[in-house]
PDB file of C-alpha atoms in Angstrom:
ATOM      1  CA  MET A 102      93.960 100.674  96.627  1.00  0.00           C
ATOM      2  CA  ALA A 103      97.054 102.665  95.579  1.00  0.00           C
ATOM      3  CA  GLN A 104      99.608 100.837  93.987  1.00  0.00           C
ATOM      4  CA  ALA A 105     103.061 100.808  94.659  1.00  0.00           C
ATOM      5  CA  SER A 106     105.877 102.113  92.182  1.00  0.00           C
ATOM      6  CA  LEU A 107     106.316 100.248  88.826  1.00  0.00           C
ATOM      7  CA  ASP A 108     109.721  98.970  90.124  1.00  0.00           C
ATOM      8  CA  PRO A 109     110.087  98.514  93.649  1.00  0.00           C
ATOM      9  CA  HIS A 110     113.573  96.548  93.976  1.00  0.00           C
ATOM     10  CA  TYR A 111     113.532  97.550  97.458  1.00  0.00           C
ATOM     11  CA  PHE A 112     111.396  98.970 100.363  1.00  0.00           C
ATOM     12  CA  GLU A 113     112.643 100.923 102.742  1.00  0.00           C
ATOM     13  CA  LEU A 114     111.883  99.890 106.542  1.00  0.00           C
ATOM     14  CA  ALA A 115     111.074 102.370 109.268  1.00  0.00           C
ATOM     15  CA  SER A 116     114.647 102.147 110.264  1.00  0.00           C
ATOM     16  CA  GLY A 117     116.111 103.274 107.831  1.00  0.00           C
ATOM     17  CA  HIS A 118     117.213  99.851 106.260  1.00  0.00           C
ATOM     18  CA  THR A 119     115.817  98.642 102.898  1.00  0.00           C
ATOM     19  CA  ILE A 120     114.465  95.163 102.279  1.00  0.00           C
ATOM     20  CA  PRO A 121     114.466  93.447  98.712  1.00  0.00           C
ATOM     21  CA  SER A 122     111.257  93.453  97.285  1.00  0.00           C
ATOM     22  CA  VAL A 123     111.248  89.864  96.033  1.00  0.00           C
ATOM     23  CA  GLY A 124     112.957  87.064  98.234  1.00  0.00           C
ATOM     24  CA  LEU A 125     113.230  83.590  98.287  1.00  0.00           C
ATOM     25  CA  GLY A 126     111.168  81.627 100.584  1.00  0.00           C
ATOM     26  CA  THR A 127     113.238  78.073 101.818  1.00  0.00           C
ATOM     27  CA  TRP A 128     110.539  76.394 103.517  1.00  0.00           C
ATOM     28  CA  ARG A 129     110.118  72.633 102.904  1.00  0.00           C
ATOM     29  CA  SER A 130     112.982  73.211 100.693  1.00  0.00           C
ATOM     30  CA  GLY A 131     114.712  69.983 102.542  1.00  0.00           C
ATOM     31  CA  SER A 132     117.863  69.019 100.771  1.00  0.00           C
ATOM     32  CA  LYS A 133     117.726  71.201  98.189  1.00  0.00           C
ATOM     33  CA  ALA A 134     117.921  74.066  99.852  1.00  0.00           C
ATOM     34  CA  SER A 135     121.310  74.641  99.024  1.00  0.00           C
ATOM     35  CA  ASP A 136     121.205  74.265  95.638  1.00  0.00           C
ATOM     36  CA  ALA A 137     117.913  76.572  95.408  1.00  0.00           C
ATOM     37  CA  VAL A 138     119.992  79.673  97.201  1.00  0.00           C
ATOM     38  CA  ARG A 139     122.937  79.125  94.619  1.00  0.00           C
ATOM     39  CA  THR A 140     120.367  79.148  91.847  1.00  0.00           C
ATOM     40  CA  ALA A 141     118.498  82.302  93.583  1.00  0.00           C
ATOM     41  CA  VAL A 142     121.621  84.490  94.586  1.00  0.00           C
ATOM     42  CA  ALA A 143     122.065  85.260  90.924  1.00  0.00           C
ATOM     43  CA  GLY A 144     119.159  87.375  91.088  1.00  0.00           C
ATOM     44  CA  TYR A 145     118.028  87.400  94.630  1.00  0.00           C
ATOM     45  CA  ARG A 146     119.329  89.220  97.563  1.00  0.00           C
ATOM     46  CA  HIS A 147     116.549  88.462  99.776  1.00  0.00           C
ATOM     47  CA  ILE A 148     116.923  84.696 101.589  1.00  0.00           C
ATOM     48  CA  ASP A 149     114.156  83.552 103.917  1.00  0.00           C
ATOM     49  CA  THR A 150     114.598  80.576 106.282  1.00  0.00           C
ATOM     50  CA  ALA A 151     113.527  79.868 109.747  1.00  0.00           C
ATOM     51  CA  ALA A 152     114.805  77.635 112.485  1.00  0.00           C
ATOM     52  CA  GLU A 153     112.020  75.210 112.425  1.00  0.00           C
ATOM     53  CA  TYR A 154     112.099  74.458 108.757  1.00  0.00           C
ATOM     54  CA  GLY A 155     115.225  72.494 109.840  1.00  0.00           C
ATOM     55  CA  VAL A 156     117.257  73.513 106.613  1.00  0.00           C
ATOM     56  CA  GLN A 157     119.353  76.493 108.030  1.00  0.00           C
ATOM     57  CA  GLU A 158     122.473  74.263 107.562  1.00  0.00           C
ATOM     58  CA  GLU A 159     121.764  73.897 103.822  1.00  0.00           C
ATOM     59  CA  VAL A 160     120.950  77.555 103.265  1.00  0.00           C
ATOM     60  CA  GLY A 161     123.930  78.243 105.158  1.00  0.00           C
ATOM     61  CA  ALA A 162     126.074  76.563 102.776  1.00  0.00           C
ATOM     62  CA  GLY A 163     124.351  77.744  99.582  1.00  0.00           C
ATOM     63  CA  LEU A 164     125.101  81.515 101.075  1.00  0.00           C
ATOM     64  CA  GLN A 165     128.582  80.551 102.000  1.00  0.00           C
ATOM     65  CA  SER A 166     128.837  79.205  98.102  1.00  0.00           C
ATOM     66  CA  ALA A 167     127.707  82.318  96.975  1.00  0.00           C
ATOM     67  CA  MET A 168     130.017  84.550  99.002  1.00  0.00           C
ATOM     68  CA  GLN A 169     132.906  82.367  97.750  1.00  0.00           C
ATOM     69  CA  ALA A 170     132.127  83.004  94.210  1.00  0.00           C
ATOM     70  CA  GLY A 171     131.884  86.928  94.779  1.00  0.00           C
ATOM     71  CA  VAL A 172     128.757  87.922  96.476  1.00  0.00           C
ATOM     72  CA  ASP A 173     129.176  90.590  99.693  1.00  0.00           C
ATOM     73  CA  ARG A 174     127.265  89.992 102.471  1.00  0.00           C
ATOM     74  CA  MET A 175     126.307  93.621 102.566  1.00  0.00           C
ATOM     75  CA  GLN A 176     124.208  93.186  99.465  1.00  0.00           C
ATOM     76  CA  LEU A 177     122.484  89.806 100.787  1.00  0.00           C
ATOM     77  CA  PHE A 178     119.282  90.293 103.287  1.00  0.00           C
ATOM     78  CA  ILE A 179     119.182  87.040 105.406  1.00  0.00           C
ATOM     79  CA  THR A 180     115.576  86.567 107.329  1.00  0.00           C
ATOM     80  CA  SER A 181     115.237  84.196 110.312  1.00  0.00           C
ATOM     81  CA  LYS A 182     112.559  83.278 113.042  1.00  0.00           C
ATOM     82  CA  LEU A 183     112.334  82.347 116.416  1.00  0.00           C
ATOM     83  CA  TRP A 184     110.409  79.415 117.014  1.00  0.00           C
ATOM     84  CA  SER A 185     107.611  78.772 119.615  1.00  0.00           C
ATOM     85  CA  GLU A 186     109.596  76.728 121.942  1.00  0.00           C
ATOM     86  CA  ASP A 187     112.281  79.324 122.357  1.00  0.00           C
ATOM     87  CA  LEU A 188     109.332  81.976 123.022  1.00  0.00           C
ATOM     88  CA  SER A 189     111.103  82.839 126.700  1.00  0.00           C
ATOM     89  CA  PRO A 190     113.133  85.730 127.433  1.00  0.00           C
ATOM     90  CA  ASP A 191     115.872  83.250 128.356  1.00  0.00           C
ATOM     91  CA  ARG A 192     116.210  81.397 125.346  1.00  0.00           C
ATOM     92  CA  VAL A 193     115.892  84.063 122.692  1.00  0.00           C
ATOM     93  CA  ARG A 194     119.853  85.025 122.589  1.00  0.00           C
ATOM     94  CA  ASN A 195     120.561  81.513 122.742  1.00  0.00           C
ATOM     95  CA  ALA A 196     118.083  80.775 119.869  1.00  0.00           C
ATOM     96  CA  LEU A 197     119.541  83.076 117.681  1.00  0.00           C
ATOM     97  CA  LYS A 198     123.346  82.484 118.360  1.00  0.00           C
ATOM     98  CA  ASN A 199     122.015  78.695 117.016  1.00  0.00           C
ATOM     99  CA  THR A 200     120.676  80.225 113.980  1.00  0.00           C
ATOM    100  CA  LEU A 201     123.788  82.242 113.276  1.00  0.00           C
ATOM    101  CA  LYS A 202     126.064  79.213 113.733  1.00  0.00           C
ATOM    102  CA  GLU A 203     123.713  77.390 111.146  1.00  0.00           C
ATOM    103  CA  LEU A 204     123.566  79.965 108.742  1.00  0.00           C
ATOM    104  CA  LYS A 205     127.498  80.576 109.306  1.00  0.00           C
ATOM    105  CA  LEU A 206     126.505  84.088 109.704  1.00  0.00           C
ATOM    106  CA  ASP A 207     127.727  87.005 112.132  1.00  0.00           C
ATOM    107  CA  TYR A 208     124.501  88.920 112.272  1.00  0.00           C
ATOM    108  CA  LEU A 209     121.017  88.511 110.730  1.00  0.00           C
ATOM    109  CA  ASP A 210     119.251  91.312 108.373  1.00  0.00           C
ATOM    110  CA  LEU A 211     115.791  90.403 110.051  1.00  0.00           C
ATOM    111  CA  TYR A 212     114.932  88.423 113.054  1.00  0.00           C
ATOM    112  CA  LEU A 213     111.161  87.525 113.442  1.00  0.00           C
ATOM    113  CA  ILE A 214     108.785  86.350 115.914  1.00  0.00           C
ATOM    114  CA  HIS A 215     107.875  83.254 113.782  1.00  0.00           C
ATOM    115  CA  TRP A 216     104.465  82.539 115.735  1.00  0.00           C
ATOM    116  CA  PRO A 217     102.843  84.138 118.397  1.00  0.00           C
ATOM    117  CA  PHE A 218     102.199  81.236 120.305  1.00  0.00           C
ATOM    118  CA  HIS A 219     104.538  79.697 123.272  1.00  0.00           C
ATOM    119  CA  LEU A 220     104.920  75.721 122.999  1.00  0.00           C
ATOM    120  CA  LYS A 221     106.227  73.987 125.769  1.00  0.00           C
ATOM    121  CA  GLN A 222     109.730  72.090 124.258  1.00  0.00           C
ATOM    122  CA  GLY A 223     108.756  68.986 122.392  1.00  0.00           C
ATOM    123  CA  ALA A 224     104.504  69.929 122.070  1.00  0.00           C
ATOM    124  CA  SER A 225     103.004  68.396 119.364  1.00  0.00           C
ATOM    125  CA  THR A 226     101.666  70.082 116.549  1.00  0.00           C
ATOM    126  CA  PRO A 227      98.861  71.357 117.373  1.00  0.00           C
ATOM    127  CA  PRO A 228      99.869  71.681 121.083  1.00  0.00           C
ATOM    128  CA  ARG A 229      97.802  68.910 123.454  1.00  0.00           C
ATOM    129  CA  GLU A 230      96.404  69.819 126.862  1.00  0.00           C
ATOM    130  CA  GLY A 231      99.333  71.735 129.098  1.00  0.00           C
ATOM    131  CA  GLU A 232     101.534  71.980 125.836  1.00  0.00           C
ATOM    132  CA  LEU A 233     100.514  75.934 125.455  1.00  0.00           C
ATOM    133  CA  LEU A 234     102.188  77.725 127.762  1.00  0.00           C
ATOM    134  CA  ASP A 235     101.733  81.763 129.067  1.00  0.00           C
ATOM    135  CA  PHE A 236     104.063  83.855 126.406  1.00  0.00           C
ATOM    136  CA  ASP A 237     105.322  86.828 128.084  1.00  0.00           C
ATOM    137  CA  MET A 238     105.126  88.674 124.786  1.00  0.00           C
ATOM    138  CA  GLU A 239     106.815  91.986 126.562  1.00  0.00           C
ATOM    139  CA  GLY A 240     109.735  89.967 127.696  1.00  0.00           C
ATOM    140  CA  VAL A 241     110.445  87.998 124.976  1.00  0.00           C
ATOM    141  CA  TRP A 242     110.686  91.685 122.653  1.00  0.00           C
ATOM    142  CA  ARG A 243     112.987  93.029 125.245  1.00  0.00           C
ATOM    143  CA  GLU A 244     114.941  90.644 124.159  1.00  0.00           C
ATOM    144  CA  MET A 245     114.646  91.056 120.708  1.00  0.00           C
ATOM    145  CA  GLU A 246     115.554  94.678 121.118  1.00  0.00           C
ATOM    146  CA  LYS A 247     118.906  93.806 122.989  1.00  0.00           C
ATOM    147  CA  LEU A 248     119.812  92.085 119.804  1.00  0.00           C
ATOM    148  CA  VAL A 249     119.061  95.257 117.802  1.00  0.00           C
ATOM    149  CA  ARG A 250     121.350  96.946 119.931  1.00  0.00           C
ATOM    150  CA  ASP A 251     124.170  94.640 119.878  1.00  0.00           C
ATOM    151  CA  LYS A 252     124.373  94.598 116.443  1.00  0.00           C
ATOM    152  CA  LEU A 253     123.833  90.763 115.748  1.00  0.00           C
ATOM    153  CA  VAL A 254     119.936  91.478 113.973  1.00  0.00           C
ATOM    154  CA  LYS A 255     119.388  94.543 112.142  1.00  0.00           C
ATOM    155  CA  ASP A 256     115.852  94.885 112.293  1.00  0.00           C
ATOM    156  CA  ILE A 257     113.143  92.896 114.173  1.00  0.00           C
ATOM    157  CA  GLY A 258     109.501  91.961 113.722  1.00  0.00           C
ATOM    158  CA  VAL A 259     106.899  89.268 113.976  1.00  0.00           C
ATOM    159  CA  SER A 260     105.117  86.829 111.811  1.00  0.00           C
ATOM    160  CA  ASN A 261     101.529  85.342 111.459  1.00  0.00           C
ATOM    161  CA  PHE A 262     100.310  88.105 114.276  1.00  0.00           C
ATOM    162  CA  THR A 263      96.696  89.050 114.475  1.00  0.00           C
ATOM    163  CA  ILE A 264      95.825  92.843 114.585  1.00  0.00           C
ATOM    164  CA  THR A 265      94.905  92.113 118.433  1.00  0.00           C
ATOM    165  CA  LYS A 266      98.689  91.108 119.139  1.00  0.00           C
ATOM    166  CA  LEU A 267     100.596  93.480 117.056  1.00  0.00           C
ATOM    167  CA  ASN A 268      98.307  96.532 119.061  1.00  0.00           C
ATOM    168  CA  LYS A 269      99.683  94.713 122.247  1.00  0.00           C
ATOM    169  CA  LEU A 270     103.066  94.540 120.982  1.00  0.00           C
ATOM    170  CA  LEU A 271     103.006  98.388 119.911  1.00  0.00           C
ATOM    171  CA  GLN A 272     101.878  99.374 123.682  1.00  0.00           C
ATOM    172  CA  PHE A 273     104.989  98.576 124.762  1.00  0.00           C
ATOM    173  CA  ALA A 274     107.948  98.048 122.246  1.00  0.00           C
ATOM    174  CA  GLU A 275     110.811 100.732 122.087  1.00  0.00           C
ATOM    175  CA  ILE A 276     112.350  99.470 119.034  1.00  0.00           C
ATOM    176  CA  LYS A 277     108.813  98.723 116.796  1.00  0.00           C
ATOM    177  CA  PRO A 278     108.599  96.101 114.704  1.00  0.00           C
ATOM    178  CA  SER A 279     110.189  96.642 110.880  1.00  0.00           C
ATOM    179  CA  VAL A 280     108.208  93.779 109.113  1.00  0.00           C
ATOM    180  CA  CYS A 281     105.100  91.872 109.545  1.00  0.00           C
ATOM    181  CA  GLN A 282     105.324  88.821 107.801  1.00  0.00           C
ATOM    182  CA  ILE A 283     102.151  87.176 106.615  1.00  0.00           C
ATOM    183  CA  GLU A 284     100.351  84.816 104.229  1.00  0.00           C
ATOM    184  CA  MET A 285      98.885  87.055 101.516  1.00  0.00           C
ATOM    185  CA  HIS A 286      97.704  86.450  97.902  1.00  0.00           C
ATOM    186  CA  PRO A 287      94.653  87.162  95.979  1.00  0.00           C
ATOM    187  CA  GLY A 288      92.715  84.191  97.391  1.00  0.00           C
ATOM    188  CA  TRP A 289      93.583  85.963 101.301  1.00  0.00           C
ATOM    189  CA  ARG A 290      94.141  89.350 100.645  1.00  0.00           C
ATOM    190  CA  ASN A 291      94.298  90.189 104.237  1.00  0.00           C
ATOM    191  CA  ASP A 292      93.462  93.347 103.769  1.00  0.00           C
ATOM    192  CA  LYS A 293      92.721  94.683 107.727  1.00  0.00           C
ATOM    193  CA  MET A 294      96.167  93.504 108.537  1.00  0.00           C
ATOM    194  CA  LEU A 295      97.784  95.156 105.944  1.00  0.00           C
ATOM    195  CA  GLU A 296      96.278  98.315 106.563  1.00  0.00           C
ATOM    196  CA  ALA A 297      96.844  97.891 110.184  1.00  0.00           C
ATOM    197  CA  CYS A 298     100.509  97.974 109.327  1.00  0.00           C
ATOM    198  CA  LYS A 299     100.733 100.636 107.012  1.00  0.00           C
ATOM    199  CA  LYS A 300      99.083 102.785 109.868  1.00  0.00           C
ATOM    200  CA  ASN A 301     101.802 102.199 112.043  1.00  0.00           C
ATOM    201  CA  GLY A 302     104.437 102.228 109.621  1.00  0.00           C
ATOM    202  CA  ILE A 303     105.278  98.463 109.496  1.00  0.00           C
ATOM    203  CA  HIS A 304     106.471  97.023 106.244  1.00  0.00           C
ATOM    204  CA  VAL A 305     104.415  93.670 105.170  1.00  0.00           C
ATOM    205  CA  THR A 306     106.183  90.440 103.310  1.00  0.00           C
ATOM    206  CA  ALA A 307     104.002  88.148 102.078  1.00  0.00           C
ATOM    207  CA  TYR A 308     104.608  84.663 102.182  1.00  0.00           C
ATOM    208  CA  SER A 309     102.539  81.840  99.970  1.00  0.00           C
ATOM    209  CA  PRO A 310     102.071  83.991  97.613  1.00  0.00           C
ATOM    210  CA  LEU A 311     101.435  81.568  95.144  1.00  0.00           C
ATOM    211  CA  GLY A 312      98.810  79.670  97.282  1.00  0.00           C
ATOM    212  CA  SER A 313      99.315  75.768  97.758  1.00  0.00           C
ATOM    213  CA  SER A 314      98.255  72.867  95.560  1.00  0.00           C
ATOM    214  CA  GLU A 315      98.415  70.604  98.725  1.00  0.00           C
ATOM    215  CA  GLY A 316      95.712  72.840 100.528  1.00  0.00           C
ATOM    216  CA  ASP A 317      93.556  72.965  97.581  1.00  0.00           C
ATOM    217  CA  ARG A 318      94.426  76.568  97.374  1.00  0.00           C
ATOM    218  CA  ASP A 319      96.261  76.400  94.168  1.00  0.00           C
ATOM    219  CA  LEU A 320      96.559  80.010  92.411  1.00  0.00           C
ATOM    220  CA  ILE A 321      98.369  79.216  90.261  1.00  0.00           C
ATOM    221  CA  HIS A 322      95.461  77.309  88.437  1.00  0.00           C
ATOM    222  CA  ASP A 323      93.287  80.015  89.279  1.00  0.00           C
ATOM    223  CA  PRO A 324      90.631  80.949  86.251  1.00  0.00           C
ATOM    224  CA  THR A 325      91.332  84.713  86.936  1.00  0.00           C
ATOM    225  CA  VAL A 326      94.593  84.317  87.648  1.00  0.00           C
ATOM    226  CA  MET A 327      95.413  82.156  84.514  1.00  0.00           C
ATOM    227  CA  LYS A 328      93.286  84.830  82.295  1.00  0.00           C
ATOM    228  CA  VAL A 329      95.567  87.815  83.497  1.00  0.00           C
ATOM    229  CA  ALA A 330      98.579  85.735  82.791  1.00  0.00           C
ATOM    230  CA  ARG A 331      97.433  84.916  79.428  1.00  0.00           C
ATOM    231  CA  LYS A 332      96.466  88.532  78.552  1.00  0.00           C
ATOM    232  CA  LEU A 333      99.946  90.057  79.499  1.00  0.00           C
ATOM    233  CA  ASN A 334     101.877  86.765  78.257  1.00  0.00           C
ATOM    234  CA  ARG A 335     103.478  86.039  81.839  1.00  0.00           C
ATOM    235  CA  THR A 336     103.925  82.765  83.871  1.00  0.00           C
ATOM    236  CA  PRO A 337     100.684  82.853  86.618  1.00  0.00           C
ATOM    237  CA  GLY A 338     103.542  82.599  89.296  1.00  0.00           C
ATOM    238  CA  GLN A 339     104.938  86.194  87.932  1.00  0.00           C
ATOM    239  CA  VAL A 340     101.363  87.481  88.262  1.00  0.00           C
ATOM    240  CA  LEU A 341     101.005  86.602  91.400  1.00  0.00           C
ATOM    241  CA  VAL A 342     104.127  88.229  92.679  1.00  0.00           C
ATOM    242  CA  ARG A 343     103.953  91.233  90.723  1.00  0.00           C
ATOM    243  CA  TRP A 344     100.491  91.653  92.337  1.00  0.00           C
ATOM    244  CA  ALA A 345     101.789  91.472  95.722  1.00  0.00           C
ATOM    245  CA  LEU A 346     104.743  94.382  94.919  1.00  0.00           C
ATOM    246  CA  GLN A 347     101.954  96.577  93.272  1.00  0.00           C
ATOM    247  CA  ARG A 348     100.228  96.327  96.850  1.00  0.00           C
ATOM    248  CA  GLY A 349     103.418  97.613  98.372  1.00  0.00           C
ATOM    249  CA  THR A 350     104.667  94.439 100.162  1.00  0.00           C
ATOM    250  CA  SER A 351     107.701  92.297  99.614  1.00  0.00           C
ATOM    251  CA  VAL A 352     107.187  88.717  98.464  1.00  0.00           C
ATOM    252  CA  ILE A 353     109.135  85.556  99.162  1.00  0.00           C
ATOM    253  CA  PRO A 354     107.778  82.931  96.715  1.00  0.00           C
ATOM    254  CA  LYS A 355     109.438  79.248  97.756  1.00  0.00           C
ATOM    255  CA  SER A 356     110.500  76.600  94.587  1.00  0.00           C
ATOM    256  CA  THR A 357     113.418  74.716  94.648  1.00  0.00           C
ATOM    257  CA  HIS A 358     112.991  74.176  90.910  1.00  0.00           C
ATOM    258  CA  ASP A 359     115.802  76.520  88.999  1.00  0.00           C
ATOM    259  CA  GLY A 360     113.736  77.855  86.328  1.00  0.00           C
ATOM    260  CA  ARG A 361     110.807  78.741  88.653  1.00  0.00           C
ATOM    261  CA  ILE A 362     113.292  80.391  90.963  1.00  0.00           C
ATOM    262  CA  LYS A 363     114.669  82.516  87.651  1.00  0.00           C
ATOM    263  CA  GLU A 364     110.881  82.933  86.430  1.00  0.00           C
ATOM    264  CA  ASN A 365     109.314  84.462  89.734  1.00  0.00           C
ATOM    265  CA  ILE A 366     112.226  87.461  89.840  1.00  0.00           C
ATOM    266  CA  GLN A 367     111.360  88.322  86.358  1.00  0.00           C
ATOM    267  CA  VAL A 368     108.666  90.657  87.527  1.00  0.00           C
ATOM    268  CA  PHE A 369     110.329  94.336  86.733  1.00  0.00           C
ATOM    269  CA  GLY A 370     109.613  96.698  84.134  1.00  0.00           C
ATOM    270  CA  TRP A 371     106.237  95.858  83.460  1.00  0.00           C
ATOM    271  CA  GLU A 372     103.072  95.785  85.510  1.00  0.00           C
ATOM    272  CA  ILE A 373      99.447  94.678  85.998  1.00  0.00           C
ATOM    273  CA  PRO A 374      97.026  97.178  84.575  1.00  0.00           C
ATOM    274  CA  ASP A 375      94.607  98.680  86.740  1.00  0.00           C
ATOM    275  CA  GLU A 376      91.401  96.676  85.434  1.00  0.00           C
ATOM    276  CA  GLU A 377      93.412  93.446  85.758  1.00  0.00           C
ATOM    277  CA  PHE A 378      94.540  94.361  89.142  1.00  0.00           C
ATOM    278  CA  LYS A 379      91.279  94.952  90.277  1.00  0.00           C
ATOM    279  CA  ALA A 380      90.115  91.544  88.819  1.00  0.00           C
ATOM    280  CA  LEU A 381      92.576  89.779  91.146  1.00  0.00           C
ATOM    281  CA  SER A 382      91.694  91.789  94.031  1.00  0.00           C
ATOM    282  CA  SER A 383      88.161  90.947  93.499  1.00  0.00           C
ATOM    283  CA  ILE A 384      88.586  87.134  93.792  1.00  0.00           C
ATOM    284  CA  LYS A 385      85.920  86.337  95.958  1.00  0.00           C
ATOM    285  CA  GLU A 386      86.614  83.248  97.915  1.00  0.00           C
ATOM    286  CA  GLN A 387      89.088  84.031 100.702  1.00  0.00           C
ATOM    287  CA  ARG A 388      90.872  81.235 102.664  1.00  0.00           C
ATOM    288  CA  ARG A 389      94.165  80.853 103.969  1.00  0.00           C
ATOM    289  CA  ALA A 390      96.508  78.140 102.025  1.00  0.00           C
ATOM    290  CA  LEU A 391      97.598  74.798 103.841  1.00  0.00           C
ATOM    291  CA  ASP A 392     101.041  76.110 103.771  1.00  0.00           C
ATOM    292  CA  GLY A 393     100.612  78.835 106.992  1.00  0.00           C
ATOM    293  CA  GLU A 394      98.649  75.935 108.584  1.00  0.00           C
ATOM    294  CA  MET A 395     100.906  72.818 108.034  1.00  0.00           C
ATOM    295  CA  LEU A 396     103.105  73.771 111.348  1.00  0.00           C
ATOM    296  CA  PHE A 397     100.281  73.122 113.275  1.00  0.00           C
ATOM    297  CA  VAL A 398      97.671  70.731 111.760  1.00  0.00           C
ATOM    298  CA  ASN A 399      97.402  67.247 113.390  1.00  0.00           C
ATOM    299  CA  LYS A 400      93.930  66.283 113.418  1.00  0.00           C
ATOM    300  CA  GLU A 401      94.507  63.840 115.750  1.00  0.00           C
ATOM    301  CA  ALA A 402      95.538  65.847 118.624  1.00  0.00           C
ATOM    302  CA  GLY A 403      93.540  68.278 120.892  1.00  0.00           C
ATOM    303  CA  PRO A 404      92.204  70.452 121.960  1.00  0.00           C
ATOM    304  CA  TYR A 405      93.006  72.383 118.606  1.00  0.00           C
ATOM    305  CA  LYS A 406      93.052  71.191 114.914  1.00  0.00           C
ATOM    306  CA  SER A 407      94.273  73.620 113.226  1.00  0.00           C
ATOM    307  CA  VAL A 408      96.355  76.944 113.593  1.00  0.00           C
ATOM    308  CA  ALA A 409      93.431  78.934 112.583  1.00  0.00           C
ATOM    309  CA  GLU A 410      91.678  77.116 115.660  1.00  0.00           C
ATOM    310  CA  LEU A 411      94.583  78.048 117.213  1.00  0.00           C
ATOM    311  CA  TRP A 412      95.105  81.390 116.653  1.00  0.00           C
ATOM    312  CA  ASP A 413      91.277  82.742 117.084  1.00  0.00           C
ATOM    313  CA  ASN A 414      91.072  81.108 120.527  1.00  0.00           C
ATOM    314  CA  GLU A 415      94.457  82.840 121.414  1.00  0.00           C
ATOM    315  CA  ASP A 416      93.200  86.074 120.245  1.00  0.00           C
TER     316      ASP A 416
END
């Protein structure tokens, strides 16, 4: 696969806007989200969050501190997501307004459909019988498009879509999704989805780029990753973030540790050589990390035991 340019600090979206190539993920950041954002804006300009993460007020506090310290709002790129319980046309705008209120912002740079499943209010995770509702994808997308036209959102996109669902959306979208955010790392390359997005001019943002220690998919300690890191005198996290950039994707590593936040953006001015890049791109065991599934995992609930099962069933 062709590699991106050496220093892609930004990627251009189909809309003409640009997205910073490295951002800070805030899932499961909890009360540390505000401090993490304050640390990140010293070098990062992209902050990724979501209503379902429950940290938007903390993220907003961090953003306000940064702006009061002199960071221009126009220099920031803020992403949030529409949660599954709000996936009906009549709830989209209010959901966004609540997100803007929590973040203390007038607009978002990017608003994504978080998951392509419409859940009943108060649904279990994963949903029980009767809690998974019909998803009016076209109706929801029309409301997302209105947000762009009303200048409440600069770009819209999707997250965790399959190729089938993406193709369905493209059949009726008047404003095409600018971004598809999806789990992607050397242990779950998602090559087909990446190619489908490139074919349709949709930029890809990779989440969970470091894998997940909780999900037994800890790529930080993967032998191949560690070998490449030692050879290049870089941290495994830097190698994983750099790998994502060289594939032409932006990337949102998550951390609440000041040192790691600063390390994860030291990925410019050097590259992974072809041989090592190919080695990372050839890790045989391909499976999702737990991070992407935890929103829906509940082994006591039924009929679905994980998001993978729900995803496959719905597609």
